[in-house]
PDB file of C-alpha atoms in Angstrom:
ATOM      1  CA  MET A   1      16.322  14.999 -37.214  1.00 74.00           C
ATOM      2  CA  ARG A   2      16.314  18.121 -39.388  1.00 77.00           C
ATOM      3  CA  GLN A   3      16.257  15.953 -42.491  1.00 78.00           C
ATOM      4  CA  GLU A   4      13.334  13.937 -41.136  1.00 82.00           C
ATOM      5  CA  LEU A   5      11.350  17.089 -40.393  1.00 83.00           C
ATOM      6  CA  MET A   6      11.980  18.417 -43.892  1.00 82.00           C
ATOM      7  CA  SER A   7       9.607  15.750 -45.157  1.00 80.00           C
ATOM      8  CA  LEU A   8       6.766  17.608 -43.414  1.00 86.00           C
ATOM      9  CA  PRO A   9       5.009  20.810 -44.538  1.00 89.00           C
ATOM     10  CA  LYS A  10       6.911  23.850 -43.305  1.00 90.00           C
ATOM     11  CA  THR A  11       4.377  25.030 -40.714  1.00 93.00           C
ATOM     12  CA  LEU A  12       3.879  21.507 -39.360  1.00 93.00           C
ATOM     13  CA  ALA A  13       7.627  20.923 -39.214  1.00 92.00           C
ATOM     14  CA  GLU A  14       8.076  24.089 -37.171  1.00 94.00           C
ATOM     15  CA  ASP A  15       5.370  23.063 -34.714  1.00 94.00           C
ATOM     16  CA  VAL A  16       6.886  19.606 -34.293  1.00 95.00           C
ATOM     17  CA  ALA A  17      10.373  21.060 -33.855  1.00 95.00           C
ATOM     18  CA  ARG A  18       9.179  23.398 -31.099  1.00 96.00           C
ATOM     19  CA  ASN A  19       7.669  20.513 -29.163  1.00 96.00           C
ATOM     20  CA  LEU A  20      10.781  18.373 -29.570  1.00 96.00           C
ATOM     21  CA  VAL A  21      12.947  21.227 -28.298  1.00 96.00           C
ATOM     22  CA  MET A  22      10.759  21.490 -25.194  1.00 97.00           C
ATOM     23  CA  VAL A  23      11.021  17.746 -24.632  1.00 97.00           C
ATOM     24  CA  ALA A  24      14.806  17.907 -24.727  1.00 96.00           C
ATOM     25  CA  ARG A  25      14.894  20.981 -22.487  1.00 96.00           C
ATOM     26  CA  LEU A  26      12.530  19.657 -19.821  1.00 97.00           C
ATOM     27  CA  LEU A  27      13.370  15.960 -19.755  1.00 96.00           C
ATOM     28  CA  ASP A  28      15.771  16.239 -16.803  1.00 93.00           C
ATOM     29  CA  GLU A  29      13.939  19.081 -15.020  1.00 94.00           C
ATOM     30  CA  ASP A  30      10.240  18.226 -15.378  1.00 97.00           C
ATOM     31  CA  ALA A  31       9.719  14.814 -16.966  1.00 97.00           C
ATOM     32  CA  ASP A  32       5.921  14.988 -16.742  1.00 97.00           C
ATOM     33  CA  LEU A  33       5.813  18.263 -18.650  1.00 97.00           C
ATOM     34  CA  ALA A  34       8.273  16.901 -21.204  1.00 97.00           C
ATOM     35  CA  TYR A  35       5.975  13.909 -21.626  1.00 98.00           C
ATOM     36  CA  GLY A  36       3.083  16.246 -22.423  1.00 97.00           C
ATOM     37  CA  TYR A  37       5.077  17.972 -25.178  1.00 97.00           C
ATOM     38  CA  SER A  38       6.122  14.606 -26.570  1.00 97.00           C
ATOM     39  CA  ARG A  39       2.491  13.522 -26.903  1.00 97.00           C
ATOM     40  CA  VAL A  40       1.706  16.685 -28.860  1.00 97.00           C
ATOM     41  CA  ALA A  41       4.610  16.016 -31.221  1.00 96.00           C
ATOM     42  CA  LEU A  42       3.483  12.415 -31.563  1.00 96.00           C
ATOM     43  CA  ARG A  43      -0.021  13.477 -32.591  1.00 96.00           C
ATOM     44  CA  LEU A  44       1.418  15.845 -35.178  1.00 95.00           C
ATOM     45  CA  ALA A  45       4.016  13.540 -36.738  1.00 95.00           C
ATOM     46  CA  SER A  46       3.852   9.943 -35.593  1.00 94.00           C
ATOM     47  CA  ARG A  47       5.675   8.718 -38.708  1.00 94.00           C
ATOM     48  CA  VAL A  48       8.868  10.606 -37.916  1.00 95.00           C
ATOM     49  CA  ALA A  49      11.456   8.420 -36.166  1.00 95.00           C
ATOM     50  CA  ALA A  50      12.881  11.297 -34.114  1.00 95.00           C
ATOM     51  CA  VAL A  51       9.415  11.981 -32.733  1.00 96.00           C
ATOM     52  CA  ARG A  52       8.934   8.340 -31.752  1.00 97.00           C
ATOM     53  CA  GLU A  53      12.340   8.306 -30.054  1.00 97.00           C
ATOM     54  CA  ALA A  54      11.623  11.516 -28.115  1.00 97.00           C
ATOM     55  CA  ALA A  55       8.241  10.145 -27.058  1.00 98.00           C
ATOM     56  CA  GLY A  56       9.955   6.952 -25.930  1.00 98.00           C
ATOM     57  CA  PHE A  57      12.473   8.745 -23.729  1.00 98.00           C
ATOM     58  CA  ALA A  58       9.764  10.962 -22.220  1.00 98.00           C
ATOM     59  CA  SER A  59       7.708   7.877 -21.377  1.00 98.00           C
ATOM     60  CA  TYR A  60      10.789   6.153 -19.992  1.00 98.00           C
ATOM     61  CA  ALA A  61      11.592   9.151 -17.767  1.00 97.00           C
ATOM     62  CA  THR A  62       8.073   9.057 -16.306  1.00 98.00           C
ATOM     63  CA  GLU A  63       8.253   5.269 -15.782  1.00 97.00           C
ATOM     64  CA  ARG A  64       5.671   4.483 -18.451  1.00 98.00           C
ATOM     65  CA  TYR A  65       7.777   1.543 -19.553  1.00 98.00           C
ATOM     66  CA  ALA A  66       5.223  -0.191 -21.770  1.00 98.00           C
ATOM     67  CA  GLU A  67       4.663   3.012 -23.760  1.00 98.00           C
ATOM     68  CA  ALA A  68       8.395   3.658 -23.946  1.00 98.00           C
ATOM     69  CA  LEU A  69       9.104   0.161 -25.252  1.00 98.00           C
ATOM     70  CA  ALA A  70       6.437   0.512 -27.937  1.00 98.00           C
ATOM     71  CA  GLU A  71       7.909   3.835 -29.105  1.00 98.00           C
ATOM     72  CA  PHE A  72      11.486   2.502 -29.141  1.00 98.00           C
ATOM     73  CA  ARG A  73      10.418  -0.526 -31.154  1.00 97.00           C
ATOM     74  CA  ALA A  74       8.653   1.712 -33.654  1.00 97.00           C
ATOM     75  CA  CYS A  75      11.762   3.889 -33.949  1.00 96.00           C
ATOM     76  CA  ARG A  76      13.929   0.813 -34.497  1.00 96.00           C
ATOM     77  CA  ARG A  77      11.645  -0.401 -37.277  1.00 96.00           C
ATOM     78  CA  MET A  78      11.859   2.992 -38.963  1.00 95.00           C
ATOM     79  CA  THR A  79      15.641   3.391 -38.723  1.00 94.00           C
ATOM     80  CA  GLY A  80      16.909  -0.202 -38.655  1.00 94.00           C
ATOM     81  CA  THR A  81      19.490   0.701 -35.976  1.00 94.00           C
ATOM     82  CA  VAL A  82      20.151  -1.045 -32.650  1.00 96.00           C
ATOM     83  CA  ASP A  83      21.223   2.029 -30.693  1.00 96.00           C
ATOM     84  CA  LEU A  84      18.145   1.811 -28.451  1.00 97.00           C
ATOM     85  CA  TRP A  85      18.659  -1.874 -27.594  1.00 98.00           C
ATOM     86  CA  PRO A  86      19.977  -1.282 -24.018  1.00 98.00           C
ATOM     87  CA  VAL A  87      17.160   1.078 -23.050  1.00 98.00           C
ATOM     88  CA  MET A  88      14.637  -1.303 -24.567  1.00 98.00           C
ATOM     89  CA  ALA A  89      16.041  -4.050 -22.333  1.00 98.00           C
ATOM     90  CA  ASP A  90      15.800  -1.720 -19.346  1.00 98.00           C
ATOM     91  CA  CYS A  91      12.123  -1.156 -20.161  1.00 98.00           C
ATOM     92  CA  GLU A  92      11.683  -4.907 -19.815  1.00 98.00           C
ATOM     93  CA  ARG A  93      13.202  -4.616 -16.350  1.00 98.00           C
ATOM     94  CA  GLY A  94      10.859  -1.774 -15.520  1.00 97.00           C
ATOM     95  CA  MET A  95       7.916  -3.937 -16.513  1.00 98.00           C
ATOM     96  CA  GLY A  96       9.058  -6.633 -14.092  1.00 97.00           C
ATOM     97  CA  ARG A  97      10.617  -8.943 -16.687  1.00 98.00           C
ATOM     98  CA  PRO A  98      14.344  -9.167 -15.819  1.00 98.00           C
ATOM     99  CA  GLU A  99      14.610 -12.549 -17.539  1.00 98.00           C
ATOM    100  CA  ARG A 100      13.656 -10.926 -20.824  1.00 98.00           C
ATOM    101  CA  ALA A 101      16.273  -8.225 -20.252  1.00 98.00           C
ATOM    102  CA  LEU A 102      18.943 -10.907 -19.784  1.00 97.00           C
ATOM    103  CA  GLU A 103      17.861 -12.578 -23.013  1.00 97.00           C
ATOM    104  CA  MET A 104      18.316  -9.283 -24.839  1.00 97.00           C
ATOM    105  CA  ALA A 105      21.754  -8.882 -23.231  1.00 97.00           C
ATOM    106  CA  GLY A 106      22.828 -12.129 -24.924  1.00 96.00           C
ATOM    107  CA  ALA A 107      21.304 -11.322 -28.325  1.00 97.00           C
ATOM    108  CA  SER A 108      23.341 -10.716 -31.471  1.00 96.00           C
ATOM    109  CA  GLU A 109      22.235  -7.068 -31.545  1.00 96.00           C
ATOM    110  CA  VAL A 110      24.613  -6.347 -28.644  1.00 97.00           C
ATOM    111  CA  HIS A 111      27.636  -7.021 -30.857  1.00 95.00           C
ATOM    112  CA  LYS A 112      26.465  -4.257 -33.181  1.00 96.00           C
ATOM    113  CA  LEU A 113      26.545  -1.657 -30.413  1.00 97.00           C
ATOM    114  CA  ASP A 114      29.430   0.746 -29.995  1.00 96.00           C
ATOM    115  CA  ARG A 115      31.554   0.648 -26.861  1.00 96.00           C
ATOM    116  CA  ALA A 116      29.304   3.010 -24.922  1.00 96.00           C
ATOM    117  CA  GLY A 117      26.247   0.960 -25.902  1.00 97.00           C
ATOM    118  CA  GLN A 118      27.888  -2.260 -24.732  1.00 97.00           C
ATOM    119  CA  VAL A 119      28.685  -0.675 -21.355  1.00 97.00           C
ATOM    120  CA  GLU A 120      25.039   0.372 -21.055  1.00 97.00           C
ATOM    121  CA  MET A 121      24.018  -3.180 -21.849  1.00 98.00           C
ATOM    122  CA  ARG A 122      26.255  -4.467 -19.060  1.00 97.00           C
ATOM    123  CA  LEU A 123      24.658  -2.048 -16.630  1.00 98.00           C
ATOM    124  CA  VAL A 124      21.195  -3.245 -17.611  1.00 98.00           C
ATOM    125  CA  ALA A 125      22.182  -6.914 -17.380  1.00 98.00           C
ATOM    126  CA  ALA A 126      23.715  -6.391 -13.921  1.00 98.00           C
ATOM    127  CA  GLY A 127      20.549  -4.635 -12.822  1.00 98.00           C
ATOM    128  CA  ALA A 128      18.478  -7.557 -14.056  1.00 98.00           C
ATOM    129  CA  ARG A 129      20.670  -9.960 -12.047  1.00 98.00           C
ATOM    130  CA  ARG A 130      20.083  -7.906  -8.932  1.00 97.00           C
ATOM    131  CA  ASP A 131      16.346  -7.815  -9.632  1.00 97.00           C
ATOM    132  CA  MET A 132      16.472 -11.598  -9.487  1.00 97.00           C
ATOM    133  CA  GLY A 133      18.452 -11.590  -6.222  1.00 97.00           C
ATOM    134  CA  GLN A 134      21.687 -12.703  -7.909  1.00 97.00           C
ATOM    135  CA  ASN A 135      24.038 -10.155  -6.367  1.00 97.00           C
ATOM    136  CA  ASP A 136      27.248 -12.115  -6.905  1.00 97.00           C
ATOM    137  CA  ALA A 137      26.338 -12.657 -10.552  1.00 97.00           C
ATOM    138  CA  ALA A 138      25.753  -8.888 -10.904  1.00 98.00           C
ATOM    139  CA  VAL A 139      29.294  -8.262  -9.665  1.00 98.00           C
ATOM    140  CA  VAL A 140      30.724 -10.690 -12.240  1.00 97.00           C
ATOM    141  CA  THR A 141      28.604  -9.169 -15.035  1.00 97.00           C
ATOM    142  CA  LEU A 142      30.165  -5.745 -14.493  1.00 97.00           C
ATOM    143  CA  GLN A 143      33.753  -7.006 -14.470  1.00 97.00           C
ATOM    144  CA  SER A 144      35.132  -6.004 -17.858  1.00 95.00           C
ATOM    145  CA  PRO A 145      38.071  -4.285 -19.565  1.00 95.00           C
ATOM    146  CA  GLU A 146      36.125  -1.001 -19.399  1.00 95.00           C
ATOM    147  CA  LEU A 147      35.895  -1.310 -15.609  1.00 96.00           C
ATOM    148  CA  ALA A 148      39.598  -2.133 -15.241  1.00 94.00           C
ATOM    149  CA  SER A 149      40.727   0.730 -17.485  1.00 94.00           C
ATOM    150  CA  ASN A 150      42.166   3.871 -15.888  1.00 94.00           C
ATOM    151  CA  ALA A 151      40.912   5.991 -18.771  1.00 94.00           C
ATOM    152  CA  VAL A 152      37.900   8.194 -18.016  1.00 95.00           C
ATOM    153  CA  HIS A 153      34.953   8.187 -20.408  1.00 95.00           C
ATOM    154  CA  PRO A 154      31.441   9.651 -20.062  1.00 94.00           C
ATOM    155  CA  TRP A 155      30.203   6.297 -18.769  1.00 95.00           C
ATOM    156  CA  THR A 156      33.164   5.503 -16.446  1.00 96.00           C
ATOM    157  CA  ALA A 157      31.714   7.020 -13.268  1.00 96.00           C
ATOM    158  CA  ARG A 158      28.378   5.243 -13.698  1.00 96.00           C
ATOM    159  CA  LEU A 159      30.063   1.896 -14.395  1.00 97.00           C
ATOM    160  CA  ARG A 160      32.273   2.151 -11.303  1.00 97.00           C
ATOM    161  CA  TYR A 161      29.318   3.291  -9.205  1.00 98.00           C
ATOM    162  CA  ALA A 162      27.189   0.337 -10.336  1.00 97.00           C
ATOM    163  CA  TYR A 163      30.060  -2.020  -9.525  1.00 98.00           C
ATOM    164  CA  ALA A 164      30.483  -0.507  -6.051  1.00 98.00           C
ATOM    165  CA  ASP A 165      26.754  -0.770  -5.414  1.00 97.00           C
ATOM    166  CA  ALA A 166      26.738  -4.408  -6.509  1.00 97.00           C
ATOM    167  CA  LEU A 167      29.688  -5.164  -4.227  1.00 98.00           C
ATOM    168  CA  LEU A 168      27.865  -3.579  -1.316  1.00 97.00           C
ATOM    169  CA  ALA A 169      24.736  -5.625  -2.025  1.00 97.00           C
ATOM    170  CA  ALA A 170      26.919  -8.735  -2.045  1.00 97.00           C
ATOM    171  CA  GLY A 171      28.277  -7.862   1.408  1.00 96.00           C
ATOM    172  CA  ARG A 172      31.734  -6.770   0.272  1.00 97.00           C
ATOM    173  CA  GLU A 173      31.792  -3.403   2.012  1.00 96.00           C
ATOM    174  CA  ASP A 174      35.534  -2.654   1.935  1.00 95.00           C
ATOM    175  CA  GLU A 175      35.735  -3.236  -1.819  1.00 97.00           C
ATOM    176  CA  ALA A 176      32.537  -1.226  -2.303  1.00 97.00           C
ATOM    177  CA  ARG A 177      34.078   1.751  -0.519  1.00 96.00           C
ATOM    178  CA  GLU A 178      37.137   1.566  -2.778  1.00 96.00           C
ATOM    179  CA  TRP A 179      35.024   1.622  -5.922  1.00 97.00           C
ATOM    180  CA  PHE A 180      32.741   4.396  -4.702  1.00 97.00           C
ATOM    181  CA  ALA A 181      35.914   6.446  -4.268  1.00 96.00           C
ATOM    182  CA  LYS A 182      37.026   5.569  -7.809  1.00 96.00           C
ATOM    183  CA  SER A 183      33.607   6.537  -9.113  1.00 97.00           C
ATOM    184  CA  LEU A 184      33.863   9.884  -7.370  1.00 96.00           C
ATOM    185  CA  GLU A 185      37.253  10.494  -8.982  1.00 95.00           C
ATOM    186  CA  ALA A 186      35.779   9.961 -12.441  1.00 95.00           C
ATOM    187  CA  ASP A 187      32.503  11.790 -11.797  1.00 94.00           C
ATOM    188  CA  GLN A 188      33.370  15.161 -13.275  1.00 88.00           C
ATOM    189  CA  SER A 189      29.752  16.092 -14.014  1.00 88.00           C
ATOM    190  CA  GLY A 190      28.228  14.998 -10.706  1.00 89.00           C
ATOM    191  CA  SER A 191      26.065  12.323 -12.293  1.00 90.00           C
ATOM    192  CA  THR A 192      26.245  10.046  -9.220  1.00 94.00           C
ATOM    193  CA  ASP A 193      25.924  10.459  -5.455  1.00 94.00           C
ATOM    194  CA  ALA A 194      29.179   8.596  -4.809  1.00 94.00           C
ATOM    195  CA  SER A 195      30.297  11.186  -2.230  1.00 94.00           C
ATOM    196  CA  ASP A 196      27.133  10.621  -0.180  1.00 94.00           C
ATOM    197  CA  ARG A 197      27.554   6.848  -0.352  1.00 94.00           C
ATOM    198  CA  LEU A 198      31.138   7.154   0.858  1.00 94.00           C
ATOM    199  CA  ALA A 199      30.019   9.336   3.750  1.00 94.00           C
ATOM    200  CA  GLN A 200      27.384   6.780   4.736  1.00 92.00           C
ATOM    201  CA  LEU A 201      29.954   3.999   4.747  1.00 91.00           C
ATOM    202  CA  ASP A 202      32.262   6.139   6.900  1.00 87.00           C
ATOM    203  CA  GLY A 203      29.441   6.950   9.321  1.00 85.00           C
ATOM    204  CA  VAL A 204      29.447  10.650   8.500  1.00 77.00           C
ATOM    205  CA  ALA A 205      26.103  12.443   8.803  1.00 65.00           C
ATOM    206  CA  PHE A 206      25.652  15.760   7.026  1.00 58.00           C
ATOM    207  CA  VAL A 207      23.665  18.431   8.869  1.00 61.00           C
ATOM    208  CA  ASP A 208      22.077  21.358   7.072  1.00 59.00           C
ATOM    209  CA  ALA A 209      22.796  24.440   9.195  1.00 56.00           C
ATOM    210  CA  LEU A 210      19.919  26.360   7.633  1.00 59.00           C
ATOM    211  CA  ASP A 211      17.456  23.597   8.527  1.00 59.00           C
ATOM    212  CA  ASP A 212      18.734  23.574  12.125  1.00 57.00           C
ATOM    213  CA  ALA A 213      18.269  27.331  12.358  1.00 55.00           C
ATOM    214  CA  ASP A 214      14.711  27.008  11.081  1.00 60.00           C
ATOM    215  CA  ASP A 215      13.996  24.291  13.655  1.00 60.00           C
ATOM    216  CA  GLU A 216      15.422  26.334  16.531  1.00 60.00           C
ATOM    217  CA  GLN A 217      13.577  29.556  15.684  1.00 64.00           C
ATOM    218  CA  PRO A 218      10.045  28.325  16.620  1.00 63.00           C
ATOM    219  CA  ALA A 219      11.387  27.060  19.951  1.00 62.00           C
ATOM    220  CA  ALA A 220      12.998  30.425  20.655  1.00 60.00           C
ATOM    221  CA  ASP A 221       9.791  32.251  19.738  1.00 66.00           C
ATOM    222  CA  GLU A 222       7.799  29.971  22.043  1.00 68.00           C
ATOM    223  CA  ALA A 223      10.171  30.592  24.938  1.00 63.00           C
ATOM    224  CA  ALA A 224       9.954  34.358  24.386  1.00 62.00           C
ATOM    225  CA  ALA A 225       6.152  34.168  24.350  1.00 63.00           C
ATOM    226  CA  GLU A 226       6.173  32.274  27.648  1.00 64.00           C
ATOM    227  CA  ASP A 227       8.412  34.930  29.192  1.00 62.00           C
ATOM    228  CA  ARG A 228       6.050  37.686  28.057  1.00 62.00           C
ATOM    229  CA  ASP A 229       3.073  35.799  29.522  1.00 62.00           C
ATOM    230  CA  GLY A 230       4.887  35.475  32.845  1.00 60.00           C
ATOM    231  CA  VAL A 231       5.567  39.215  32.983  1.00 51.00           C
ATOM    232  CA  ALA A 232       1.941  39.979  32.131  1.00 55.00           C
ATOM    233  CA  ASP A 233       0.703  37.628  34.859  1.00 56.00           C
ATOM    234  CA  GLY A 234       2.832  39.383  37.456  1.00 54.00           C
ATOM    235  CA  ALA A 235       1.613  42.814  36.356  1.00 49.00           C
ATOM    236  CA  ASP A 236      -2.049  41.784  36.622  1.00 53.00           C
ATOM    237  CA  GLY A 237      -1.822  40.836  40.349  1.00 51.00           C
ATOM    238  CA  VAL A 238      -2.887  43.066  43.273  1.00 44.00           C
ATOM    239  CA  ASP A 239      -1.389  43.643  46.754  1.00 48.00           C
ATOM    240  CA  GLY A 240       2.128  43.726  45.425  1.00 45.00           C
ATOM    241  CA  GLY A 241       1.383  41.168  42.676  1.00 46.00           C
ATOM    242  CA  ASN A 242       0.416  38.355  45.057  1.00 47.00           C
ATOM    243  CA  ALA A 243      -3.359  38.077  44.377  1.00 46.00           C
ATOM    244  CA  PRO A 244      -4.466  35.700  41.635  1.00 48.00           C
ATOM    245  CA  ASP A 245      -6.216  37.089  38.567  1.00 50.00           C
ATOM    246  CA  ASP A 246      -9.496  35.260  39.398  1.00 51.00           C
ATOM    247  CA  GLU A 247      -9.703  36.871  42.842  1.00 49.00           C
ATOM    248  CA  VAL A 248      -9.134  40.345  41.391  1.00 45.00           C
ATOM    249  CA  THR A 249     -11.853  39.783  38.799  1.00 51.00           C
ATOM    250  CA  GLU A 250     -14.352  38.506  41.379  1.00 54.00           C
ATOM    251  CA  ALA A 251     -13.685  41.502  43.640  1.00 51.00           C
ATOM    252  CA  ALA A 252     -14.238  43.927  40.764  1.00 50.00           C
ATOM    253  CA  GLU A 253     -17.474  42.209  39.773  1.00 56.00           C
ATOM    254  CA  GLY A 254     -18.719  42.339  43.400  1.00 54.00           C
ATOM    255  CA  GLU A 255     -18.113  46.073  43.604  1.00 55.00           C
ATOM    256  CA  ALA A 256     -19.981  46.548  40.312  1.00 54.00           C
ATOM    257  CA  ASP A 257     -22.952  44.569  41.635  1.00 56.00           C
ATOM    258  CA  ASP A 258     -23.054  46.740  44.809  1.00 57.00           C
ATOM    259  CA  ASP A 259     -23.095  49.904  42.704  1.00 57.00           C
ATOM    260  CA  GLU A 260     -25.937  48.603  40.563  1.00 57.00           C
ATOM    261  CA  GLY A 261     -27.962  47.598  43.625  1.00 54.00           C
ATOM    262  CA  ARG A 262     -27.480  51.029  45.230  1.00 56.00           C
ATOM    263  CA  LYS A 263     -28.638  52.757  42.056  1.00 53.00           C
ATOM    264  CA  ASP A 264     -31.745  50.543  41.825  1.00 53.00           C
ATOM    265  CA  ARG A 265     -32.684  51.333  45.436  1.00 51.00           C
ATOM    266  CA  GLU A 266     -32.267  55.043  44.860  1.00 50.00           C
ATOM    267  CA  ALA A 267     -34.454  54.896  41.757  1.00 49.00           C
ATOM    268  CA  GLY A 268     -37.175  53.022  43.697  1.00 47.00           C
ATOM    269  CA  ASP A 269     -37.147  55.598  46.442  1.00 48.00           C
ATOM    270  CA  ALA A 270     -37.662  58.376  43.876  1.00 46.00           C
ATOM    271  CA  GLY A 271     -40.959  56.777  42.878  1.00 44.00           C
ATOM    272  CA  GLU A 272     -40.084  56.290  39.156  1.00 44.00           C
ATOM    273  CA  PRO A 273     -43.117  54.691  37.426  1.00 44.00           C
ATOM    274  CA  ASP A 274     -42.752  51.185  36.044  1.00 46.00           C
ATOM    275  CA  VAL A 275     -42.813  50.614  32.277  1.00 40.00           C
ATOM    276  CA  ASP A 276     -45.845  48.774  30.881  1.00 43.00           C
ATOM    277  CA  LEU A 277     -44.601  45.828  28.840  1.00 39.00           C
ATOM    278  CA  THR A 278     -48.051  44.630  27.812  1.00 40.00           C
ATOM    279  CA  ASP A 279     -49.196  44.357  24.220  1.00 42.00           C
ATOM    280  CA  GLU A 280     -50.985  47.703  24.565  1.00 41.00           C
ATOM    281  CA  ALA A 281     -47.682  49.519  24.200  1.00 41.00           C
ATOM    282  CA  ASP A 282     -47.041  50.491  20.568  1.00 44.00           C
ATOM    283  CA  PRO A 283     -43.479  49.417  19.656  1.00 40.00           C
ATOM    284  CA  THR A 284     -43.585  51.394  16.401  1.00 40.00           C
ATOM    285  CA  ALA A 285     -44.669  54.714  17.817  1.00 38.00           C
ATOM    286  CA  PHE A 286     -41.169  56.139  17.628  1.00 35.00           C
ATOM    287  CA  LEU A 287     -40.826  55.600  13.858  1.00 40.00           C
ATOM    288  CA  ASP A 288     -42.362  58.982  13.114  1.00 42.00           C
ATOM    289  CA  ASP A 289     -39.509  60.580  14.973  1.00 41.00           C
ATOM    290  CA  PRO A 290     -36.494  58.253  15.068  1.00 39.00           C
ATOM    291  CA  PHE A 291     -34.827  60.364  17.716  1.00 38.00           C
ATOM    292  CA  LYS A 292     -37.814  60.100  20.076  1.00 40.00           C
ATOM    293  CA  GLU A 293     -38.100  57.183  22.471  1.00 42.00           C
ATOM    294  CA  PRO A 294     -41.282  55.041  22.304  1.00 42.00           C
ATOM    295  CA  SER A 295     -44.142  56.283  24.507  1.00 45.00           C
ATOM    296  CA  LYS A 296     -44.668  54.453  27.802  1.00 44.00           C
ATOM    297  CA  ASN A 297     -48.038  53.674  29.395  1.00 46.00           C
ATOM    298  CA  THR A 298     -47.965  54.214  33.099  1.00 42.00           C
ATOM    299  CA  GLU A 299     -50.259  53.009  35.797  1.00 43.00           C
ATOM    300  CA  GLY A 300     -52.386  55.487  37.895  1.00 37.00           C
TER     301      GLY A 300
END
């Protein structure tokens, strides 16, 4: 890639390199963001094969299979290599064309792939068989010297996992469990979820203790709130806590009404003049002195 970028002006090469580094860094963590960086690099240097390849993998990771296939084909034309043949076939699968993927699996280009590439091609071909509902054929497709070997390679865990999954789809559960276990043995980097699949087959359910604690806390808080409400209700009662709150409130309001009525009668007996609420009263008279109440017109 460095040699390809050297064909560009220095400043442009640096900008393209930065974007390609971000694509590689983010591809597994944030594929959408990696895709954005790949499009920038593609606009800057679309004639660089490494840029087309990076753009292809970013599109592939975000399931833009048509775009990915176009970029991989462009890269292949530029380099003349067949290294991308398996992922190109998988793009055909992603576009809903498993028959085309199987045709590519039988093409002469497959014989030019290295051992790892041929294993990838088997994985794609088996996936295409399963897409077509041919589960038994998928099992046969994956049977190979690489699967039977006890040696562990970077692709061993994925190959054994795919075989176990195909066996399970074909209804061969006991054999599937055996191969999930073999996949787990070879999975040194944790690239598969073979341990989870084994647990499912054994009927083991994993429970997250932290999640359970979070679920129980709201219930505990609700129960505590109900207890507090009960205590408050008992404290609000009268006559030893036996009178309902509504009765206490009504009694208090009745006493207040009696007090108001007594005060009104006393004021009437004192002969206090009534306030004139007619339009003749000047509602703005108090503005000259804001601390003085408005004047009242009285009768007689």
